[in-house]
């Protein structure tokens, strides 16, 4: 039985038990800043457990992609060296949101264990939380009491983090027999014989920041069974790396490295294991939108790449190799995780770039390590803990390798300081997560919604309608009246105004009652069911319960609708040009322009930008009707062409904006026909974060203005060049050629001038005792001084050359001494040290050549005299 068969058998079983099969969420938690990576099946349901959101199902089942390589759940250092630790794993799970509880969960688990996994029921043990009498009793229907054990909070009380959903749990364990341990009970076993393969969490509480356990709105079930561990037991092997998928990847590493895998080879087996594990974490994380970088989860990915590459070197893989394993991974898992197929080429490119970069970094690290060893020997000391930590943390050098090199050099490493810095780094990794406590939303409108119905938004097609004022706010307080000149907020029972949401800015307009006029400058929805019209009463007064006329600024709304639809077309075009990995990371739509942030690992070329613009404008010219309709969310999930955004919370009914070529779940306002957009033009493309690009663009009249501005610029440039716009390129090319020719002539003239000057200066030798010396102030460029001194020394063969030049209000002095005079203890750096105070500056160099810069050019002659005196004393 393969991993795929177990995966599909598990999901189909729970589907037959009225569970909805929910796709795995990405390994990048798009809407949960408490996590670096998705690390459990329940992550995507956290808000459901907390009562903050609802799904149109109460039973779910998933096979969740998980990564544990940072923060609280960090197994990285153990991966490859143990039989069970992984950074990437699949978590099979079934969930109940206020539907069934312990009785059914226990029954399902035993049924799957004995029928889908087909484990021998005589080998099954279970543990329950020490105080959970109910679970203890329920298990006795399936398991003899002698194989049910009670364990404490450490083992059998589960929580995802320091805060959030939690509850007692029950674990299913498989007895692998006395060959693994002589212990005959999980109570005394280390976990080798009685191996846990499924954890049932009876979700009852929400742990707050005070560590208080508050009852959840509804009792729920969260279970997790690691697929790799199930496969290990199913196949009867001792290590997860001998299961079908991981062993298949190891076989590919064997092919690439030409080294045979021996699971009992303590030196080389970990290298195969690490590579097989890490390639899965990397491929899934990059496919889900993560990019290697120096911060947060990007740092973890870079660490995985470098760790895998280092272990690859042990197998003789000294060139980038990770991308070569990707096709095998896709063949093993791509049928059930299509994102691997869709992103394979992009993932390969990113891995290649990262490995090439690390090779350069390693070269620098080797040089640094050589310097550190040399310095430690000179000073007769240990290699400092700080030095070792920098080599490991910055350059990816493993401490084991540093220790071996130190041993070869008869040096020790300060491991106490190294370990201290390692611990600090781990703590920093944990605290780097911006912990946002899981609480229910509460703000100033919470009480208001208890006594008032939600404001009804009338939809994008109604721009003017009668309404009643149900609340007003002035100076942050609810009031019954707003007077002329006052700024405030009006809340209506119904409104045609669109509140800022999903990147689209809020509407502006006016609310009137006869001559009484309130100008709406913005519209927001600060709390579910509340729409605030923010502005100023320009004339008269308005009171609570007044019947008013609400009117949206129509022209501005039309421009916003056009730009919003253009944003959808831009997303479509970027996917076509760059690939399916392009995912929206953020957007802003207003009446003047649009902004779109998206996943991509490098800047767009001019050709790519032009191709994107061409595609968008082609769709605009086709003038397709823009349709908006609602469908069940389950139906939307089945239609792969409909874009939806991870991190968004969708209800059971969702709104689709359909432009034929582009279909997205979107609640915003859109134009009725694409032709209304008129024209689309990209203003600029830039980077906003590692792996995230931003495009700013304009449409319609604003796009026309941009074209006119460009034309005006061309006209002005042509006038300055005394030509016409069509011949600007030709004229500039001609000017560049002329300038290059003139520059070459200037260089030749300069060269001739320096040659003549060299001949003149060479004739100005003066004798100081038996020593030839030249002292000369020159009119040269600073970058010519050193080469001039070299040429001059070639002419005079032996002597002391002292040259000076003035640059604005500064002076530069150079001293060059021939090797034969250096043997007589005449040193250039000594002379420079003596004259530096005179010129109010400083410098340095070596015995043959030294220079100094200073602020006092008037001291050039005294500096020359000072050096002459020094020569006299030496001669």
PDB file of N, CA, C and O in Angstrom, residues 22 155 191 198 242 278 361 366 380 408 557 578 636 680 694 727 769 779 781 802 845 857:
ATOM      1  N   UNK A  22     -11.576  19.000   2.681  1.00  0.00           N
ATOM      2  CA  UNK A  22     -11.091  20.382   2.529  1.00  0.00           C
ATOM      3  C   UNK A  22      -9.645  20.330   2.051  1.00  0.00           C
ATOM      4  O   UNK A  22      -8.822  19.628   2.647  1.00  0.00           O
ATOM      5  N   UNK A 155       2.246  15.077  28.142  1.00  0.00           N
ATOM      6  CA  UNK A 155       2.023  14.140  27.028  1.00  0.00           C
ATOM      7  C   UNK A 155       0.622  14.191  26.451  1.00  0.00           C
ATOM      8  O   UNK A 155       0.438  13.915  25.258  1.00  0.00           O
ATOM      9  N   UNK A 191       9.348   5.548  23.818  1.00  0.00           N
ATOM     10  CA  UNK A 191       8.652   5.894  22.582  1.00  0.00           C
ATOM     11  C   UNK A 191       9.154   5.121  21.390  1.00  0.00           C
ATOM     12  O   UNK A 191       8.636   5.262  20.276  1.00  0.00           O
ATOM     13  N   UNK A 198      -1.268   8.612  16.021  1.00  0.00           N
ATOM     14  CA  UNK A 198      -2.480   9.417  15.835  1.00  0.00           C
ATOM     15  C   UNK A 198      -2.795  10.101  17.156  1.00  0.00           C
ATOM     16  O   UNK A 198      -2.743   9.477  18.221  1.00  0.00           O
ATOM     17  N   UNK A 242      12.824   5.214   4.945  1.00  0.00           N
ATOM     18  CA  UNK A 242      12.698   3.982   4.165  1.00  0.00           C
ATOM     19  C   UNK A 242      11.279   3.800   3.626  1.00  0.00           C
ATOM     20  O   UNK A 242      10.971   2.796   2.986  1.00  0.00           O
ATOM     21  N   UNK A 278      14.548  17.939   3.098  1.00  0.00           N
ATOM     22  CA  UNK A 278      14.564  19.385   2.847  1.00  0.00           C
ATOM     23  C   UNK A 278      13.985  19.756   1.488  1.00  0.00           C
ATOM     24  O   UNK A 278      13.377  20.821   1.346  1.00  0.00           O
ATOM     25  N   UNK A 361      29.423  32.254  -1.080  1.00  0.00           N
ATOM     26  CA  UNK A 361      29.502  32.541   0.355  1.00  0.00           C
ATOM     27  C   UNK A 361      30.471  31.587   1.046  1.00  0.00           C
ATOM     28  O   UNK A 361      31.255  31.994   1.911  1.00  0.00           O
ATOM     29  N   UNK A 366      35.571  30.114   3.862  1.00  0.00           N
ATOM     30  CA  UNK A 366      36.845  29.394   3.971  1.00  0.00           C
ATOM     31  C   UNK A 366      37.998  30.358   4.199  1.00  0.00           C
ATOM     32  O   UNK A 366      38.889  30.101   5.005  1.00  0.00           O
ATOM     33  N   UNK A 380      47.826  32.783  20.475  1.00  0.00           N
ATOM     34  CA  UNK A 380      47.852  31.622  21.371  1.00  0.00           C
ATOM     35  C   UNK A 380      46.579  31.531  22.207  1.00  0.00           C
ATOM     36  O   UNK A 380      46.612  31.511  23.436  1.00  0.00           O
ATOM     37  N   UNK A 408      42.727  19.987  13.736  1.00  0.00           N
ATOM     38  CA  UNK A 408      43.879  19.841  12.847  1.00  0.00           C
ATOM     39  C   UNK A 408      44.917  20.924  13.107  1.00  0.00           C
ATOM     40  O   UNK A 408      46.122  20.704  12.915  1.00  0.00           O
ATOM     41  N   UNK A 557     -16.636  56.977  -8.741  1.00  0.00           N
ATOM     42  CA  UNK A 557     -16.921  55.541  -8.627  1.00  0.00           C
ATOM     43  C   UNK A 557     -16.631  54.824  -9.941  1.00  0.00           C
ATOM     44  O   UNK A 557     -16.064  53.724  -9.942  1.00  0.00           O
ATOM     45  N   UNK A 578       4.269  35.515 -16.817  1.00  0.00           N
ATOM     46  CA  UNK A 578       5.300  35.070 -15.873  1.00  0.00           C
ATOM     47  C   UNK A 578       5.110  33.641 -15.399  1.00  0.00           C
ATOM     48  O   UNK A 578       6.070  32.974 -15.037  1.00  0.00           O
ATOM     49  N   UNK A 636     -17.205  26.911  -5.918  1.00  0.00           N
ATOM     50  CA  UNK A 636     -16.050  27.733  -6.323  1.00  0.00           C
ATOM     51  C   UNK A 636     -14.750  26.953  -6.154  1.00  0.00           C
ATOM     52  O   UNK A 636     -13.817  27.081  -6.966  1.00  0.00           O
ATOM     53  N   UNK A 680      -4.895  51.053 -20.858  1.00  0.00           N
ATOM     54  CA  UNK A 680      -4.142  50.643 -19.659  1.00  0.00           C
ATOM     55  C   UNK A 680      -2.653  50.876 -19.890  1.00  0.00           C
ATOM     56  O   UNK A 680      -2.119  50.542 -20.939  1.00  0.00           O
ATOM     57  N   UNK A 694       5.920  44.917  -7.192  1.00  0.00           N
ATOM     58  CA  UNK A 694       4.772  45.822  -7.214  1.00  0.00           C
ATOM     59  C   UNK A 694       4.683  46.509  -8.572  1.00  0.00           C
ATOM     60  O   UNK A 694       5.692  46.973  -9.117  1.00  0.00           O
ATOM     61  N   UNK A 727      13.738  61.218 -34.786  1.00  0.00           N
ATOM     62  CA  UNK A 727      15.181  61.088 -35.012  1.00  0.00           C
ATOM     63  C   UNK A 727      16.000  61.277 -33.730  1.00  0.00           C
ATOM     64  O   UNK A 727      17.210  61.457 -33.788  1.00  0.00           O
ATOM     65  N   UNK A 769      73.263  64.256   0.212  1.00  0.00           N
ATOM     66  CA  UNK A 769      74.363  63.336   0.487  1.00  0.00           C
ATOM     67  C   UNK A 769      74.605  62.537  -0.779  1.00  0.00           C
ATOM     68  O   UNK A 769      74.815  63.107  -1.864  1.00  0.00           O
ATOM     69  N   UNK A 779      50.507  69.207 -11.258  1.00  0.00           N
ATOM     70  CA  UNK A 779      49.122  69.459 -11.676  1.00  0.00           C
ATOM     71  C   UNK A 779      48.609  68.186 -12.341  1.00  0.00           C
ATOM     72  O   UNK A 779      48.629  68.034 -13.564  1.00  0.00           O
ATOM     73  N   UNK A 781      45.662  64.620 -11.855  1.00  0.00           N
ATOM     74  CA  UNK A 781      44.493  64.082 -11.162  1.00  0.00           C
ATOM     75  C   UNK A 781      44.975  63.128 -10.066  1.00  0.00           C
ATOM     76  O   UNK A 781      46.034  62.509 -10.198  1.00  0.00           O
ATOM     77  N   UNK A 802      59.199  62.455  -3.835  1.00  0.00           N
ATOM     78  CA  UNK A 802      58.151  63.056  -3.009  1.00  0.00           C
ATOM     79  C   UNK A 802      57.329  63.966  -3.908  1.00  0.00           C
ATOM     80  O   UNK A 802      57.848  64.956  -4.440  1.00  0.00           O
ATOM     81  N   UNK A 845      50.810  53.467   4.579  1.00  0.00           N
ATOM     82  CA  UNK A 845      51.342  52.732   3.445  1.00  0.00           C
ATOM     83  C   UNK A 845      52.373  51.739   3.913  1.00  0.00           C
ATOM     84  O   UNK A 845      52.336  51.278   5.057  1.00  0.00           O
ATOM     85  N   UNK A 857      47.150  72.991   2.269  1.00  0.00           N
ATOM     86  CA  UNK A 857      48.076  72.984   1.123  1.00  0.00           C
ATOM     87  C   UNK A 857      49.266  73.938   1.298  1.00  0.00           C
ATOM     88  O   UNK A 857      50.295  73.771   0.643  1.00  0.00           O
TER      89      UNK A 857
END
